[in-house]
Amino acid sequence: MATATHYLEVNAPAAQCYQWWRPLTHLPQIMDDVKSVEPKNGQADVTHWVVEGPLGKDIEWDAKIIDEERDRKIAWKSLEQSNNHVETGGAVRFDPHGDTTGVEVSLHVQTPGGAAGDAVAKLFADPQKKIEKALEEFKQLMEHSSQNV
């Protein structure tokens, strides 16, 4: 299982950070491998993920928000029935500090064995570096939009 966690301070209020993350649909803006995250069948808590895989083959799965506290945290997990050949999940926590917010993102991936597992392992190679880059992108987005409010 690969796990990555990263924390940083963002110069934006927790409510603004939470609102950006809540639908999960904005993740392609900060995560290069994520092509799309869309609500599934109009449900706000279930999303369909498409991630660019090795050799141009996309990997897809459905995920459900399993824990949520407004302006404080969101956690999601892939659904077994989505036949995704990968078990993945994540959480983002928001620690309000007035005009700034501590944001911590955790991701985990359990890959299957065999050729499918090898492909997924390559896709999720160096998750720590990917999550650090994604949070830096998020920080820039939030701080830029806060300046324009």
Short mmCIF file of C-alpha atoms in Angstrom, two decimals:
data_model
loop_
_atom_site.label_atom_id
_atom_site.label_comp_id
_atom_site.label_asym_id
_atom_site.label_seq_id
_atom_site.Cartn_x
_atom_site.Cartn_y
_atom_site.Cartn_z
CA MET A 1 0.00 0.00 0.00
CA ALA A 2 1.28 3.46 -0.90
CA THR A 3 0.40 6.31 1.42
CA ALA A 4 1.23 10.01 1.23
CA THR A 5 0.40 12.89 3.56
CA HIS A 6 1.28 16.55 3.29
CA TYR A 7 0.36 19.66 5.31
CA LEU A 8 0.74 23.35 4.50
CA GLU A 9 -0.67 26.72 5.45
CA VAL A 10 -2.86 28.52 2.93
CA ASN A 11 -3.63 32.23 3.11
CA ALA A 12 -7.38 31.72 2.68
CA PRO A 13 -10.24 31.02 5.11
CA ALA A 14 -11.22 27.40 5.84
CA ALA A 15 -14.71 27.86 4.33
CA GLN A 16 -13.20 28.89 0.98
CA CYS A 17 -10.75 25.97 1.00
CA TYR A 18 -13.48 23.50 1.93
CA GLN A 19 -15.86 24.79 -0.77
CA TRP A 20 -13.18 24.28 -3.43
CA TRP A 21 -12.48 20.69 -2.31
CA ARG A 22 -16.03 19.55 -1.48
CA PRO A 23 -17.25 18.42 -4.89
CA LEU A 24 -13.83 16.81 -5.62
CA THR A 25 -14.42 17.83 -9.26
CA HIS A 26 -11.68 20.48 -9.14
CA LEU A 27 -8.90 17.95 -8.48
CA PRO A 28 -7.79 17.78 -12.15
CA GLN A 29 -6.71 21.43 -11.76
CA ILE A 30 -4.04 20.46 -9.22
CA MET A 31 -3.31 16.79 -9.96
CA ASP A 32 -1.70 16.17 -13.35
CA ASP A 33 -2.68 12.50 -13.65
CA VAL A 34 -6.36 13.08 -12.78
CA LYS A 35 -8.29 13.69 -16.00
CA SER A 36 -11.75 14.07 -14.46
CA VAL A 37 -13.81 13.65 -11.31
CA GLU A 38 -17.52 13.94 -11.98
CA PRO A 39 -20.66 13.38 -9.89
CA LYS A 40 -22.14 9.96 -10.63
CA ASN A 41 -25.84 9.82 -11.43
CA GLY A 42 -26.35 13.30 -9.97
CA GLN A 43 -25.20 12.23 -6.51
CA ALA A 44 -23.07 14.75 -4.62
CA ASP A 45 -21.42 12.04 -2.50
CA VAL A 46 -20.48 9.60 -5.30
CA THR A 47 -17.98 10.52 -8.03
CA HIS A 48 -16.52 8.82 -11.08
CA TRP A 49 -12.75 9.25 -11.43
CA VAL A 50 -10.71 8.97 -14.64
CA VAL A 51 -6.94 8.95 -14.19
CA GLU A 52 -4.34 8.84 -16.93
CA GLY A 53 -2.65 5.48 -16.74
CA PRO A 54 0.53 4.09 -18.21
CA LEU A 55 0.77 3.68 -21.99
CA GLY A 56 -2.17 6.05 -22.48
CA LYS A 57 -4.70 3.66 -20.93
CA ASP A 58 -7.05 5.38 -18.48
CA ILE A 59 -7.89 3.85 -15.12
CA GLU A 60 -11.39 4.55 -13.80
CA TRP A 61 -13.23 4.02 -10.53
CA ASP A 62 -16.09 5.32 -8.46
CA ALA A 63 -15.59 6.80 -5.01
CA LYS A 64 -17.91 7.81 -2.19
CA ILE A 65 -17.49 10.51 0.44
CA ILE A 66 -17.45 8.52 3.67
CA ASP A 67 -16.80 11.24 6.25
CA GLU A 68 -17.47 14.94 6.17
CA GLU A 69 -17.61 17.89 8.52
CA ARG A 70 -18.34 21.25 6.89
CA ASP A 71 -15.27 23.52 6.73
CA ARG A 72 -13.23 20.89 8.66
CA LYS A 73 -12.76 17.63 6.70
CA ILE A 74 -13.73 15.45 3.75
CA ALA A 75 -12.80 11.78 3.31
CA TRP A 76 -13.52 9.49 0.37
CA LYS A 77 -12.94 5.88 -0.61
CA SER A 78 -13.21 3.91 -3.85
CA LEU A 79 -16.22 1.66 -4.15
CA GLU A 80 -15.57 -2.08 -4.53
CA GLN A 81 -18.33 -2.52 -7.09
CA SER A 82 -16.72 0.00 -9.48
CA ASN A 83 -14.37 -2.80 -10.68
CA ASN A 84 -11.38 -0.50 -10.61
CA HIS A 85 -8.58 -2.95 -9.82
CA VAL A 86 -7.32 -0.46 -7.27
CA GLU A 87 -8.41 0.43 -3.77
CA THR A 88 -7.85 4.10 -3.11
CA GLY A 89 -9.03 6.78 -0.75
CA GLY A 90 -8.12 10.11 0.66
CA ALA A 91 -8.91 12.79 3.15
CA VAL A 92 -8.41 16.51 3.41
CA ARG A 93 -8.51 18.30 6.75
CA PHE A 94 -8.87 22.04 7.26
CA ASP A 95 -7.55 23.71 10.42
CA PRO A 96 -8.91 27.28 10.54
CA HIS A 97 -6.55 29.94 11.84
CA GLY A 98 -8.61 33.05 11.07
CA ASP A 99 -7.55 34.33 7.65
CA THR A 100 -5.30 31.31 7.07
CA THR A 101 -5.99 27.58 7.04
CA GLY A 102 -3.81 24.59 7.66
CA VAL A 103 -4.62 22.04 4.95
CA GLU A 104 -3.58 18.41 5.27
CA VAL A 105 -4.15 15.90 2.48
CA SER A 106 -3.70 12.15 2.86
CA LEU A 107 -3.95 9.66 0.03
CA HIS A 108 -3.61 5.88 0.06
CA VAL A 109 -3.58 3.31 -2.71
CA GLN A 110 -3.68 -0.48 -2.48
CA THR A 111 -2.70 -2.03 -5.80
CA PRO A 112 -3.63 -5.53 -6.96
CA GLY A 113 -1.10 -8.14 -8.00
CA GLY A 114 -0.12 -9.11 -11.53
CA ALA A 115 0.13 -6.96 -14.64
CA ALA A 116 -2.78 -4.73 -13.58
CA GLY A 117 -1.01 -4.10 -10.29
CA ASP A 118 2.23 -3.21 -12.06
CA ALA A 119 0.41 -0.68 -14.24
CA VAL A 120 -1.36 0.89 -11.26
CA ALA A 121 1.87 0.97 -9.25
CA LYS A 122 3.55 2.95 -12.03
CA LEU A 123 0.61 5.34 -12.13
CA PHE A 124 0.87 6.02 -8.40
CA ALA A 125 4.67 6.11 -8.29
CA ASP A 126 6.05 8.64 -5.79
CA PRO A 127 2.67 9.67 -4.32
CA GLN A 128 4.42 11.92 -1.77
CA LYS A 129 5.91 14.11 -4.48
CA LYS A 130 2.58 14.22 -6.34
CA ILE A 131 0.61 15.27 -3.25
CA GLU A 132 3.16 17.95 -2.31
CA LYS A 133 2.97 19.40 -5.84
CA ALA A 134 -0.84 19.26 -5.79
CA LEU A 135 -1.05 21.11 -2.47
CA GLU A 136 1.34 23.80 -3.72
CA GLU A 137 -0.93 24.26 -6.75
CA PHE A 138 -3.97 24.43 -4.46
CA LYS A 139 -2.26 27.04 -2.27
CA GLN A 140 -1.53 29.21 -5.32
CA LEU A 141 -5.13 28.89 -6.56
CA MET A 142 -6.62 29.83 -3.19
CA GLU A 143 -4.25 32.69 -2.49
CA HIS A 144 -4.70 34.12 -5.97
CA SER A 145 -8.51 33.94 -5.73
CA SER A 146 -8.43 35.47 -2.20
CA GLN A 147 -6.57 38.49 -3.57
CA ASN A 148 -9.23 38.98 -6.23
CA VAL A 149 -12.21 38.89 -3.86
#
